[in-house]
CSV table of C-alpha atoms in Angstrom, one decimal:
chain,number,residue,atom,x,y,z
A,1,UNK,CA,-8.2,-36.5,6.1
A,2,UNK,CA,-7.4,-33.2,4.4
A,3,UNK,CA,-9.0,-34.6,1.2
A,4,UNK,CA,-12.1,-35.6,3.2
A,5,UNK,CA,-12.4,-32.2,4.7
A,6,UNK,CA,-11.9,-30.5,1.4
A,7,UNK,CA,-14.6,-32.7,-0.2
A,8,UNK,CA,-16.9,-31.9,2.7
A,9,UNK,CA,-16.3,-28.2,2.3
A,10,UNK,CA,-16.9,-28.4,-1.4
A,11,UNK,CA,-20.2,-30.2,-0.9
A,12,UNK,CA,-21.2,-27.7,1.8
A,13,UNK,CA,-20.4,-24.8,-0.5
A,14,UNK,CA,-22.4,-26.4,-3.3
A,15,UNK,CA,-25.4,-26.9,-1.0
A,16,UNK,CA,-25.1,-23.3,0.2
A,17,UNK,CA,-25.1,-22.1,-3.4
A,18,UNK,CA,-28.1,-24.3,-4.3
A,19,UNK,CA,-30.0,-23.0,-1.2
A,20,UNK,CA,-29.1,-19.5,-2.1
A,21,UNK,CA,-30.3,-20.0,-5.6
A,22,UNK,CA,-33.6,-21.6,-4.4
A,23,UNK,CA,-34.2,-18.7,-2.0
A,24,UNK,CA,-33.6,-16.2,-4.8
A,25,UNK,CA,-35.9,-18.0,-7.1
A,26,UNK,CA,-38.6,-18.2,-4.3
A,27,UNK,CA,-38.3,-14.4,-3.7
A,28,UNK,CA,-38.7,-13.7,-7.4
A,29,UNK,CA,-41.9,-15.7,-7.5
A,30,UNK,CA,-43.7,-13.8,-4.8
A,31,UNK,CA,-47.4,-13.5,-5.7
A,32,UNK,CA,-48.5,-10.4,-7.7
A,33,UNK,CA,-51.9,-9.0,-8.1
A,34,UNK,CA,-53.9,-7.3,-10.8
A,35,UNK,CA,-56.0,-4.2,-10.5
A,36,UNK,CA,-58.7,-3.1,-13.0
A,37,UNK,CA,-59.9,0.5,-12.9
A,38,UNK,CA,-63.2,0.9,-14.6
A,39,UNK,CA,-64.7,4.0,-16.5
A,40,UNK,CA,-61.3,5.4,-17.5
A,41,UNK,CA,-60.6,7.5,-20.5
A,42,UNK,CA,-57.7,7.0,-22.7
A,43,UNK,CA,-54.3,8.7,-22.3
A,44,UNK,CA,-54.5,9.8,-18.7
A,45,UNK,CA,-52.1,8.8,-15.9
A,46,UNK,CA,-52.9,6.8,-12.8
A,47,UNK,CA,-50.6,7.2,-9.8
A,48,UNK,CA,-50.5,4.3,-7.4
A,49,UNK,CA,-49.0,4.6,-3.9
A,50,UNK,CA,-48.5,1.4,-1.8
A,51,UNK,CA,-49.1,2.6,1.8
A,52,UNK,CA,-49.2,-1.0,3.2
A,53,UNK,CA,-47.5,-4.2,2.0
A,54,UNK,CA,-49.5,-7.3,2.4
A,55,UNK,CA,-49.1,-11.1,2.8
A,56,UNK,CA,-51.9,-13.5,2.3
A,57,UNK,CA,-52.5,-17.0,3.8
A,58,UNK,CA,-55.8,-18.4,2.6
A,59,UNK,CA,-58.4,-15.9,3.4
A,60,UNK,CA,-56.2,-14.1,6.0
A,61,UNK,CA,-54.3,-11.0,5.0
A,62,UNK,CA,-51.7,-9.3,7.1
A,63,UNK,CA,-50.8,-5.7,6.4
A,64,UNK,CA,-47.5,-3.9,7.3
A,65,UNK,CA,-47.1,-0.2,7.1
A,66,UNK,CA,-44.7,0.9,4.4
A,67,UNK,CA,-42.0,2.9,6.3
A,68,UNK,CA,-42.2,5.7,3.8
A,69,UNK,CA,-45.6,6.7,5.3
A,70,UNK,CA,-44.7,6.7,8.9
A,71,UNK,CA,-44.5,10.5,8.8
A,72,UNK,CA,-48.2,10.6,7.9
A,73,UNK,CA,-49.4,8.2,10.6
A,74,UNK,CA,-47.1,9.2,13.4
A,75,UNK,CA,-49.2,12.2,14.1
A,76,UNK,CA,-51.0,12.6,17.3
A,77,UNK,CA,-53.8,14.7,15.8
A,78,UNK,CA,-54.7,11.7,13.6
A,79,UNK,CA,-53.8,8.8,15.9
A,80,UNK,CA,-53.5,9.8,19.6
A,81,UNK,CA,-50.2,8.6,21.0
A,82,UNK,CA,-48.9,7.5,17.6
A,83,UNK,CA,-45.7,9.6,17.7
A,84,UNK,CA,-44.3,7.2,20.3
A,85,UNK,CA,-45.2,4.1,18.4
A,86,UNK,CA,-42.8,2.0,16.2
A,87,UNK,CA,-42.7,-1.2,14.3
A,88,UNK,CA,-45.7,-3.6,14.6
A,89,UNK,CA,-47.5,-1.3,17.0
A,90,UNK,CA,-47.4,1.6,14.6
A,91,UNK,CA,-48.5,-0.7,11.7
A,92,UNK,CA,-51.5,-2.0,13.6
A,93,UNK,CA,-52.5,1.5,14.8
A,94,UNK,CA,-52.2,2.9,11.2
A,95,UNK,CA,-54.3,0.1,9.7
A,96,UNK,CA,-56.9,0.4,12.4
A,97,UNK,CA,-57.0,4.2,11.6
A,98,UNK,CA,-57.5,3.6,7.9
A,99,UNK,CA,-60.3,1.1,8.5
A,100,UNK,CA,-62.1,3.5,10.8
A,101,UNK,CA,-61.7,6.4,8.3
A,102,UNK,CA,-62.9,4.4,5.3
A,103,UNK,CA,-65.7,2.4,6.9
A,104,UNK,CA,-67.1,-0.9,5.9
A,105,UNK,CA,-68.2,0.0,2.4
A,106,UNK,CA,-65.6,2.6,1.5
A,107,UNK,CA,-68.0,5.5,1.1
A,108,UNK,CA,-66.5,7.4,4.1
A,109,UNK,CA,-63.0,7.3,2.7
A,110,UNK,CA,-63.1,10.5,0.7
A,111,UNK,CA,-61.8,12.7,3.5
A,112,UNK,CA,-59.0,10.3,4.3
A,113,UNK,CA,-58.1,9.9,0.6
A,114,UNK,CA,-57.9,13.7,0.3
A,115,UNK,CA,-55.8,14.0,3.5
A,116,UNK,CA,-53.3,11.3,2.6
A,117,UNK,CA,-53.0,12.6,-1.0
A,118,UNK,CA,-52.2,16.0,0.3
A,119,UNK,CA,-49.4,14.6,2.4
A,120,UNK,CA,-48.2,12.4,-0.5
A,121,UNK,CA,-48.0,15.2,-2.9
A,122,UNK,CA,-46.0,17.2,-0.4
A,123,UNK,CA,-43.6,14.3,0.2
A,124,UNK,CA,-43.1,12.9,-3.3
A,125,UNK,CA,-39.4,12.2,-2.7
A,126,UNK,CA,-40.1,10.3,0.5
A,127,UNK,CA,-42.7,8.0,-1.1
A,128,UNK,CA,-40.9,7.6,-4.5
A,129,UNK,CA,-40.0,3.9,-4.0
A,130,UNK,CA,-43.7,3.1,-3.3
A,131,UNK,CA,-45.0,4.8,-6.4
A,132,UNK,CA,-45.9,3.3,-9.7
A,133,UNK,CA,-47.9,4.7,-12.7
A,134,UNK,CA,-50.1,3.4,-15.4
A,135,UNK,CA,-51.4,5.0,-18.6
A,136,UNK,CA,-55.2,4.7,-19.0
A,137,UNK,CA,-57.1,3.1,-21.8
A,138,UNK,CA,-60.7,3.7,-22.9
A,139,UNK,CA,-63.3,1.9,-20.8
A,140,UNK,CA,-61.1,0.2,-18.3
A,141,UNK,CA,-57.4,0.1,-17.4
A,142,UNK,CA,-55.7,-3.2,-16.2
A,143,UNK,CA,-52.6,-2.9,-14.1
A,144,UNK,CA,-50.9,-6.2,-13.6
A,145,UNK,CA,-47.8,-7.3,-11.6
A,146,UNK,CA,-48.6,-5.3,-8.5
A,147,UNK,CA,-47.1,-6.4,-5.2
A,148,UNK,CA,-49.7,-7.3,-2.7
A,149,UNK,CA,-50.7,-4.3,-0.6
A,150,UNK,CA,-53.1,-1.5,0.2
A,151,UNK,CA,-52.9,1.3,-2.4
A,152,UNK,CA,-54.0,4.9,-2.9
A,153,UNK,CA,-55.0,5.2,-6.6
A,154,UNK,CA,-54.9,8.9,-7.8
A,155,UNK,CA,-56.0,9.8,-11.4
A,156,UNK,CA,-53.4,12.5,-12.0
A,157,UNK,CA,-55.1,15.9,-12.4
A,158,UNK,CA,-58.6,14.6,-11.5
A,159,UNK,CA,-61.0,16.3,-9.1
A,160,UNK,CA,-63.9,15.3,-6.9
A,161,UNK,CA,-66.0,18.3,-7.9
A,162,UNK,CA,-67.0,16.8,-11.2
A,163,UNK,CA,-69.4,13.8,-11.2
A,164,UNK,CA,-67.6,10.5,-11.3
A,165,UNK,CA,-68.0,8.6,-14.5
A,166,UNK,CA,-70.1,5.4,-14.9
A,167,UNK,CA,-72.6,4.5,-12.1
A,168,UNK,CA,-70.3,5.6,-9.3
A,169,UNK,CA,-72.7,7.6,-7.0
A,170,UNK,CA,-70.2,9.4,-4.8
A,171,UNK,CA,-66.9,11.1,-5.5
A,172,UNK,CA,-63.4,11.0,-3.9
A,173,UNK,CA,-60.2,12.7,-5.2
A,174,UNK,CA,-58.5,9.3,-4.9
A,175,UNK,CA,-59.5,5.6,-4.5
A,176,UNK,CA,-58.4,3.2,-1.8
A,177,UNK,CA,-58.0,-0.5,-2.7
A,178,UNK,CA,-56.5,-3.7,-1.3
A,179,UNK,CA,-54.7,-5.7,-3.9
A,180,UNK,CA,-54.2,-9.3,-2.8
A,181,UNK,CA,-55.2,-11.0,-6.1
A,182,UNK,CA,-57.4,-9.8,-8.9
A,183,UNK,CA,-59.6,-6.9,-7.9
A,184,UNK,CA,-61.4,-3.9,-9.5
A,185,UNK,CA,-62.6,-0.4,-8.6
A,186,UNK,CA,-64.6,2.3,-10.3
A,187,UNK,CA,-63.2,5.8,-10.9
A,188,UNK,CA,-64.4,7.9,-8.0
A,189,UNK,CA,-63.3,11.2,-9.4
A,190,UNK,CA,-63.3,12.9,-12.8
A,191,UNK,CA,-61.3,15.6,-14.7
A,192,UNK,CA,-62.4,19.2,-14.8
A,193,UNK,CA,-65.3,19.7,-17.3
A,194,UNK,CA,-67.1,22.5,-18.9
A,195,UNK,CA,-70.8,22.7,-20.0
A,196,UNK,CA,-71.6,25.1,-22.8
A,197,UNK,CA,-75.1,26.4,-23.5
A,198,UNK,CA,-76.5,28.8,-26.1
A,199,UNK,CA,-79.5,30.9,-24.9
A,200,UNK,CA,-79.7,28.4,-22.0
A,201,UNK,CA,-80.2,25.5,-24.4
A,202,UNK,CA,-78.1,22.7,-25.9
A,203,UNK,CA,-78.7,24.2,-29.3
A,204,UNK,CA,-80.8,27.0,-30.9
A,205,UNK,CA,-81.9,28.5,-34.2
A,206,UNK,CA,-81.8,32.2,-34.9
A,207,UNK,CA,-81.8,34.8,-37.7
A,208,UNK,CA,-78.6,36.0,-39.3
A,209,UNK,CA,-77.7,39.1,-37.4
A,210,UNK,CA,-79.2,38.0,-34.1
A,211,UNK,CA,-77.2,38.1,-30.9
A,212,UNK,CA,-76.9,34.9,-29.0
A,213,UNK,CA,-75.8,34.4,-25.4
A,214,UNK,CA,-73.3,31.7,-24.5
A,215,UNK,CA,-72.6,30.4,-21.0
A,216,UNK,CA,-69.6,28.3,-19.9
A,217,UNK,CA,-70.1,26.5,-16.6
A,218,UNK,CA,-67.5,24.6,-14.6
A,219,UNK,CA,-66.6,24.1,-10.9
A,220,UNK,CA,-63.6,25.1,-8.8
A,221,UNK,CA,-61.6,21.8,-8.8
A,222,UNK,CA,-59.9,20.1,-5.8
A,223,UNK,CA,-56.4,21.6,-5.7
A,224,UNK,CA,-55.0,19.4,-3.0
A,225,UNK,CA,-51.2,19.4,-3.2
A,226,UNK,CA,-50.8,22.3,-5.6
A,227,UNK,CA,-48.9,25.5,-4.8
A,228,UNK,CA,-50.2,27.2,-8.0
A,229,UNK,CA,-53.0,26.3,-10.4
A,230,UNK,CA,-53.8,27.1,-14.0
A,231,UNK,CA,-57.5,27.3,-14.9
A,232,UNK,CA,-58.5,28.8,-18.3
A,233,UNK,CA,-61.6,28.7,-20.5
A,234,UNK,CA,-60.7,28.2,-24.2
A,235,UNK,CA,-63.5,28.8,-26.7
A,236,UNK,CA,-63.6,28.5,-30.5
A,237,UNK,CA,-66.3,30.1,-32.6
A,238,UNK,CA,-67.1,29.0,-36.2
A,239,UNK,CA,-66.7,31.5,-39.1
A,240,UNK,CA,-70.5,32.2,-38.9
A,241,UNK,CA,-70.2,33.6,-35.4
A,242,UNK,CA,-68.7,37.0,-34.4
A,243,UNK,CA,-67.6,37.4,-30.8
A,244,UNK,CA,-69.0,40.5,-29.1
A,245,UNK,CA,-68.1,40.8,-25.5
A,246,UNK,CA,-67.9,39.0,-22.1
A,247,UNK,CA,-70.8,40.1,-20.0
A,248,UNK,CA,-70.1,38.3,-16.8
A,249,UNK,CA,-67.5,36.0,-15.0
A,250,UNK,CA,-68.5,34.7,-11.6
A,251,UNK,CA,-67.2,32.2,-9.0
A,252,UNK,CA,-70.1,31.4,-6.8
A,253,UNK,CA,-71.5,34.9,-5.9
A,254,UNK,CA,-68.2,36.7,-6.5
A,255,UNK,CA,-67.9,38.7,-9.6
A,256,UNK,CA,-64.5,38.4,-11.3
A,257,UNK,CA,-63.3,41.6,-13.0
A,258,UNK,CA,-61.5,42.0,-16.3
A,259,UNK,CA,-58.0,43.4,-16.3
A,260,UNK,CA,-55.3,43.9,-18.9
A,261,UNK,CA,-52.2,41.7,-19.1
A,262,UNK,CA,-49.7,42.7,-16.5
A,263,UNK,CA,-52.4,43.8,-14.0
A,264,UNK,CA,-53.2,40.3,-12.8
A,265,UNK,CA,-54.6,40.1,-9.2
A,266,UNK,CA,-56.9,37.9,-7.2
A,267,UNK,CA,-60.5,37.6,-8.5
A,268,UNK,CA,-59.6,38.9,-12.0
A,269,UNK,CA,-59.5,37.5,-15.5
A,270,UNK,CA,-57.7,38.4,-18.7
A,271,UNK,CA,-59.2,38.0,-22.1
A,272,UNK,CA,-57.2,37.3,-25.2
A,273,UNK,CA,-58.6,36.8,-28.8
A,274,UNK,CA,-56.8,35.2,-31.7
A,275,UNK,CA,-59.2,35.2,-34.7
A,276,UNK,CA,-62.1,32.9,-33.8
A,277,UNK,CA,-60.4,31.7,-30.6
A,278,UNK,CA,-60.9,33.4,-27.2
A,279,UNK,CA,-59.2,32.5,-23.9
A,280,UNK,CA,-60.4,33.6,-20.5
A,281,UNK,CA,-57.5,33.3,-18.1
A,282,UNK,CA,-58.5,33.1,-14.5
A,283,UNK,CA,-55.7,35.0,-12.7
A,284,UNK,CA,-54.2,33.9,-9.4
A,285,UNK,CA,-56.6,31.0,-9.4
A,286,UNK,CA,-55.3,29.0,-6.4
A,287,UNK,CA,-55.0,32.1,-4.1
A,288,UNK,CA,-58.4,33.3,-5.1
A,289,UNK,CA,-60.2,30.0,-4.8
A,290,UNK,CA,-58.4,27.9,-2.1
A,291,UNK,CA,-61.6,27.9,0.0
A,292,UNK,CA,-64.0,27.7,-3.0
A,293,UNK,CA,-63.7,24.0,-3.9
A,294,UNK,CA,-66.9,22.9,-5.7
A,295,UNK,CA,-68.3,26.3,-6.3
A,296,UNK,CA,-69.7,27.1,-9.7
A,297,UNK,CA,-67.6,29.1,-12.2
A,298,UNK,CA,-69.8,30.7,-14.9
A,299,UNK,CA,-68.7,32.8,-17.9
A,300,UNK,CA,-71.3,34.5,-20.0
A,301,UNK,CA,-70.6,36.2,-23.3
A,302,UNK,CA,-72.4,37.2,-26.5
A,303,UNK,CA,-71.8,36.6,-30.2
A,304,UNK,CA,-73.6,37.5,-33.4
A,305,UNK,CA,-74.6,35.1,-36.2
A,306,UNK,CA,-73.0,36.8,-39.2
A,307,UNK,CA,-73.4,36.8,-42.9
A,308,UNK,CA,-71.0,33.9,-43.3
A,309,UNK,CA,-73.2,31.6,-41.3
A,310,UNK,CA,-73.9,28.1,-42.8
A,311,UNK,CA,-77.6,27.3,-43.1
A,312,UNK,CA,-80.0,24.4,-42.9
A,313,UNK,CA,-78.7,21.1,-41.5
A,314,UNK,CA,-75.1,22.5,-41.4
A,315,UNK,CA,-74.4,23.8,-37.9
A,316,UNK,CA,-72.6,27.0,-36.8
A,317,UNK,CA,-70.6,25.2,-34.1
A,318,UNK,CA,-69.1,26.6,-31.0
A,319,UNK,CA,-66.8,24.5,-28.7
A,320,UNK,CA,-65.3,25.2,-25.3
A,321,UNK,CA,-62.8,23.5,-23.1
A,322,UNK,CA,-61.1,24.2,-19.8
A,323,UNK,CA,-57.4,24.0,-19.5
A,324,UNK,CA,-56.2,23.0,-16.0
A,325,UNK,CA,-53.1,22.0,-14.0
A,326,UNK,CA,-52.7,18.3,-13.8
A,327,UNK,CA,-49.5,17.6,-11.9
A,328,UNK,CA,-48.5,19.4,-8.7
A,329,UNK,CA,-45.1,21.0,-8.7
A,330,UNK,CA,-44.9,21.2,-12.5
A,331,UNK,CA,-46.2,23.3,-15.4
A,332,UNK,CA,-48.1,20.3,-16.8
A,333,UNK,CA,-51.6,21.1,-18.0
A,334,UNK,CA,-54.6,19.0,-19.2
A,335,UNK,CA,-57.6,20.0,-21.3
A,336,UNK,CA,-61.1,18.9,-20.9
A,337,UNK,CA,-63.3,17.2,-23.4
A,338,UNK,CA,-64.9,19.9,-25.6
A,339,UNK,CA,-68.4,20.9,-25.0
A,340,UNK,CA,-70.0,21.8,-28.3
A,341,UNK,CA,-73.2,23.6,-29.1
A,342,UNK,CA,-74.8,24.3,-32.4
A,343,UNK,CA,-76.6,27.3,-33.8
A,344,UNK,CA,-78.7,26.8,-36.9
A,345,UNK,CA,-80.4,29.2,-39.3
A,346,UNK,CA,-82.7,27.9,-42.0
A,347,UNK,CA,-83.7,28.3,-45.6
A,348,UNK,CA,-86.8,28.0,-47.7
A,349,UNK,CA,-87.4,27.9,-51.4
A,350,UNK,CA,-89.8,29.8,-53.6
A,351,UNK,CA,-90.8,28.1,-56.9
A,352,UNK,CA,-92.9,30.4,-59.1
A,353,UNK,CA,-94.4,28.4,-62.0
A,354,UNK,CA,-97.4,28.0,-64.2
A,355,UNK,CA,-99.1,24.7,-64.8
A,356,UNK,CA,-100.1,23.3,-68.2
A,357,UNK,CA,-100.9,19.7,-68.9
A,358,UNK,CA,-99.4,18.7,-65.5
A,359,UNK,CA,-96.1,20.3,-66.5
A,360,UNK,CA,-94.6,23.0,-64.2
A,361,UNK,CA,-92.8,25.8,-66.1
A,362,UNK,CA,-90.8,28.2,-64.0
A,363,UNK,CA,-91.4,31.9,-64.3
A,364,UNK,CA,-88.7,34.5,-63.9
A,365,UNK,CA,-88.9,38.0,-62.5
A,366,UNK,CA,-91.7,37.5,-60.0
A,367,UNK,CA,-91.1,39.9,-57.1
A,368,UNK,CA,-91.7,39.1,-53.4
A,369,UNK,CA,-91.4,40.6,-49.9
A,370,UNK,CA,-91.1,38.7,-46.7
A,371,UNK,CA,-92.8,39.6,-43.4
A,372,UNK,CA,-92.7,38.3,-39.9
A,373,UNK,CA,-96.0,37.1,-38.5
A,374,UNK,CA,-98.3,39.2,-36.3
A,375,UNK,CA,-98.8,38.3,-32.6
A,376,UNK,CA,-101.8,36.2,-33.5
A,377,UNK,CA,-99.8,34.2,-36.0
A,378,UNK,CA,-102.5,34.4,-38.6
A,379,UNK,CA,-101.3,37.3,-40.9
A,380,UNK,CA,-98.3,39.3,-41.9
A,381,UNK,CA,-97.2,42.1,-39.6
A,382,UNK,CA,-96.8,44.9,-42.1
A,383,UNK,CA,-94.6,46.8,-39.7
A,384,UNK,CA,-92.2,43.9,-39.6
A,385,UNK,CA,-90.8,43.5,-43.1
A,386,UNK,CA,-87.6,41.5,-43.2
A,387,UNK,CA,-84.7,43.3,-44.9
A,388,UNK,CA,-83.2,41.2,-47.6
A,389,UNK,CA,-79.7,41.2,-49.2
A,390,UNK,CA,-79.1,39.6,-52.6
A,391,UNK,CA,-76.2,37.0,-52.4
A,392,UNK,CA,-76.3,36.0,-56.1
A,393,UNK,CA,-78.9,35.4,-58.8
A,394,UNK,CA,-81.7,33.4,-57.3
A,395,UNK,CA,-80.3,33.5,-53.7
A,396,UNK,CA,-81.1,36.0,-50.9
A,397,UNK,CA,-80.5,36.2,-47.2
A,398,UNK,CA,-81.7,38.2,-44.3
A,399,UNK,CA,-79.7,41.4,-43.8
A,400,UNK,CA,-77.7,41.9,-40.6
A,401,UNK,CA,-78.8,44.8,-38.3
A,402,UNK,CA,-75.5,46.6,-39.2
A,403,UNK,CA,-76.3,46.3,-42.9
A,404,UNK,CA,-79.9,47.5,-42.4
A,405,UNK,CA,-78.7,50.5,-40.3
A,406,UNK,CA,-76.1,51.6,-42.8
A,407,UNK,CA,-76.7,54.9,-44.5
A,408,UNK,CA,-78.4,54.5,-47.9
A,409,UNK,CA,-79.4,50.9,-47.3
A,410,UNK,CA,-82.3,49.7,-49.3
A,411,UNK,CA,-83.7,46.2,-48.9
A,412,UNK,CA,-83.4,44.1,-52.0
A,413,UNK,CA,-86.5,42.7,-53.6
A,414,UNK,CA,-86.7,38.9,-53.8
A,415,UNK,CA,-86.9,38.1,-57.5
A,416,UNK,CA,-87.4,34.7,-59.0
A,417,UNK,CA,-84.5,33.4,-61.2
A,418,UNK,CA,-84.7,32.2,-64.7
A,419,UNK,CA,-85.9,28.8,-63.5
A,420,UNK,CA,-88.6,30.4,-61.3
A,421,UNK,CA,-86.8,29.5,-58.1
A,422,UNK,CA,-85.4,31.5,-55.2
A,423,UNK,CA,-83.5,30.4,-52.1
A,424,UNK,CA,-84.1,32.5,-49.0
A,425,UNK,CA,-81.5,32.0,-46.2
A,426,UNK,CA,-80.7,33.0,-42.7
A,427,UNK,CA,-84.1,32.6,-40.9
A,428,UNK,CA,-85.0,31.5,-37.4
A,429,UNK,CA,-87.6,28.7,-37.1
A,430,UNK,CA,-91.0,30.3,-36.9
A,431,UNK,CA,-93.8,31.7,-39.0
A,432,UNK,CA,-93.4,34.1,-41.9
A,433,UNK,CA,-95.6,35.5,-44.7
A,434,UNK,CA,-94.4,35.8,-48.3
A,435,UNK,CA,-96.2,38.4,-50.4
A,436,UNK,CA,-95.9,38.6,-54.2
A,437,UNK,CA,-95.7,42.3,-55.1
A,438,UNK,CA,-95.2,42.1,-58.8
A,439,UNK,CA,-96.0,39.2,-61.2
A,440,UNK,CA,-94.1,38.4,-64.3
A,441,UNK,CA,-95.3,40.2,-67.4
A,442,UNK,CA,-98.5,38.5,-68.7
A,443,UNK,CA,-99.4,36.8,-65.4
A,444,UNK,CA,-101.4,37.7,-62.3
A,445,UNK,CA,-100.1,38.1,-58.8
A,446,UNK,CA,-101.0,35.5,-56.2
A,447,UNK,CA,-104.4,36.2,-54.6
A,448,UNK,CA,-103.1,36.2,-51.0
A,449,UNK,CA,-99.9,35.9,-49.0
A,450,UNK,CA,-98.3,32.5,-48.5
A,451,UNK,CA,-97.8,31.4,-44.9
A,452,UNK,CA,-94.4,29.9,-44.4
A,453,UNK,CA,-93.8,27.8,-41.3
A,454,UNK,CA,-90.2,26.6,-40.5
A,455,UNK,CA,-90.2,23.9,-37.8
A,456,UNK,CA,-87.1,22.3,-36.2
A,457,UNK,CA,-86.7,19.2,-34.1
A,458,UNK,CA,-83.6,18.6,-31.9
A,459,UNK,CA,-82.6,15.5,-29.9
A,460,UNK,CA,-81.8,15.7,-26.1
A,461,UNK,CA,-78.2,16.4,-26.9
A,462,UNK,CA,-79.0,19.4,-29.0
A,463,UNK,CA,-78.4,17.8,-32.5
A,464,UNK,CA,-80.8,18.8,-35.2
A,465,UNK,CA,-82.9,15.8,-36.2
A,466,UNK,CA,-85.1,17.4,-38.8
A,467,UNK,CA,-86.5,20.6,-40.1
A,468,UNK,CA,-89.6,21.1,-42.3
A,469,UNK,CA,-91.1,24.0,-44.2
A,470,UNK,CA,-94.8,24.1,-44.6
A,471,UNK,CA,-96.4,26.5,-47.1
A,472,UNK,CA,-100.1,27.4,-46.8
A,473,UNK,CA,-101.9,29.3,-49.6
A,474,UNK,CA,-105.6,30.0,-49.7
A,475,UNK,CA,-106.1,27.5,-46.9
A,476,UNK,CA,-104.2,24.7,-48.6
């Protein structure tokens, strides 16, 4: 009898172990879902918070409130009477609240997403076990192995004050999505951006020595969950551009004043310059702009195209970014994609030659002066002679205003080189008149001025497509 009982107990123990193993295996094989987030850029972080767990039976889905979020939903100002609810009743009330807030097509969920993200970012320890992250890839980001549930998807550091990427036609600081299989969403927010213009254009062409006006435009980002916020403009000028001064910094209609380091206060900025790099630090940004979400931030400054400017198709580039906080409660910062604008200045070539038997032979020592056109555009303005500086034999450029104003300055004469050629640099697109003032010995001067027309074509993005130089002499 004892042996029989012992054998029975042994079989029972074995069955218990088998059942236990089967249940463990069954739990480990619970279904998982995949979420694809479209229109992402590489190297960013997506935070996912599972506010409801879910079970699926055919087409039916049952949602259960994740206990970590009871503090958000047990709030009578959101759900009347919710503070007395528990368990299934609280779950049902919470899910009904979310459905009401989001609406049938999700377009009304921006306010709810902002509300719950603010609560989450203030309760990160509480929701830690419901939180997962993914690093983005270019184009779209696939996150697999997600437990079924209803998630808040927050692109870390993103804001709803910049247009959402792709064809998403409305913005939300975070996205809301149910994952009960394979699903996808589009990014509904974007990261802070800056748009740079030169003379209110995507690109421009000017003379060496001209002053250009740059504008940097951004918006006050959504700062939900932050207790402090960094927002700085960082700008880099090429060697051919000399920074002059900041002329204006504004947030909406409010003028932001410049202060020295150590005097930071609300609605002030600090300027630092390191070589060709300038930084406009927006002081006390969160305190100054907590009620300004979405308002335009505009920085205006001037720079001069200097004697080191590159010419022709080579662009004198200027790029700007914004540096911004991208993780509440930390010093982590992100930086926007650069906004780049080009400034061009152009060249033309003189070739003085005589023609014999269809052969062109260059003539040295022909002397020329260059004039701007008159208002009618049909002759030289004799009061608008362009001051010229010799760079080297056969190469000249327009003088800067500082050079022309210097005591004892005398404009160089343009003189053809030994091959009869001269390169004249540093000119804006437009119309000029070239006048020969002295012919090489044994030759006559030209009978009239040469009309020189420099024309530039840019694409919609501000990139130089082509430039041409047309010469007209005696109507030809």
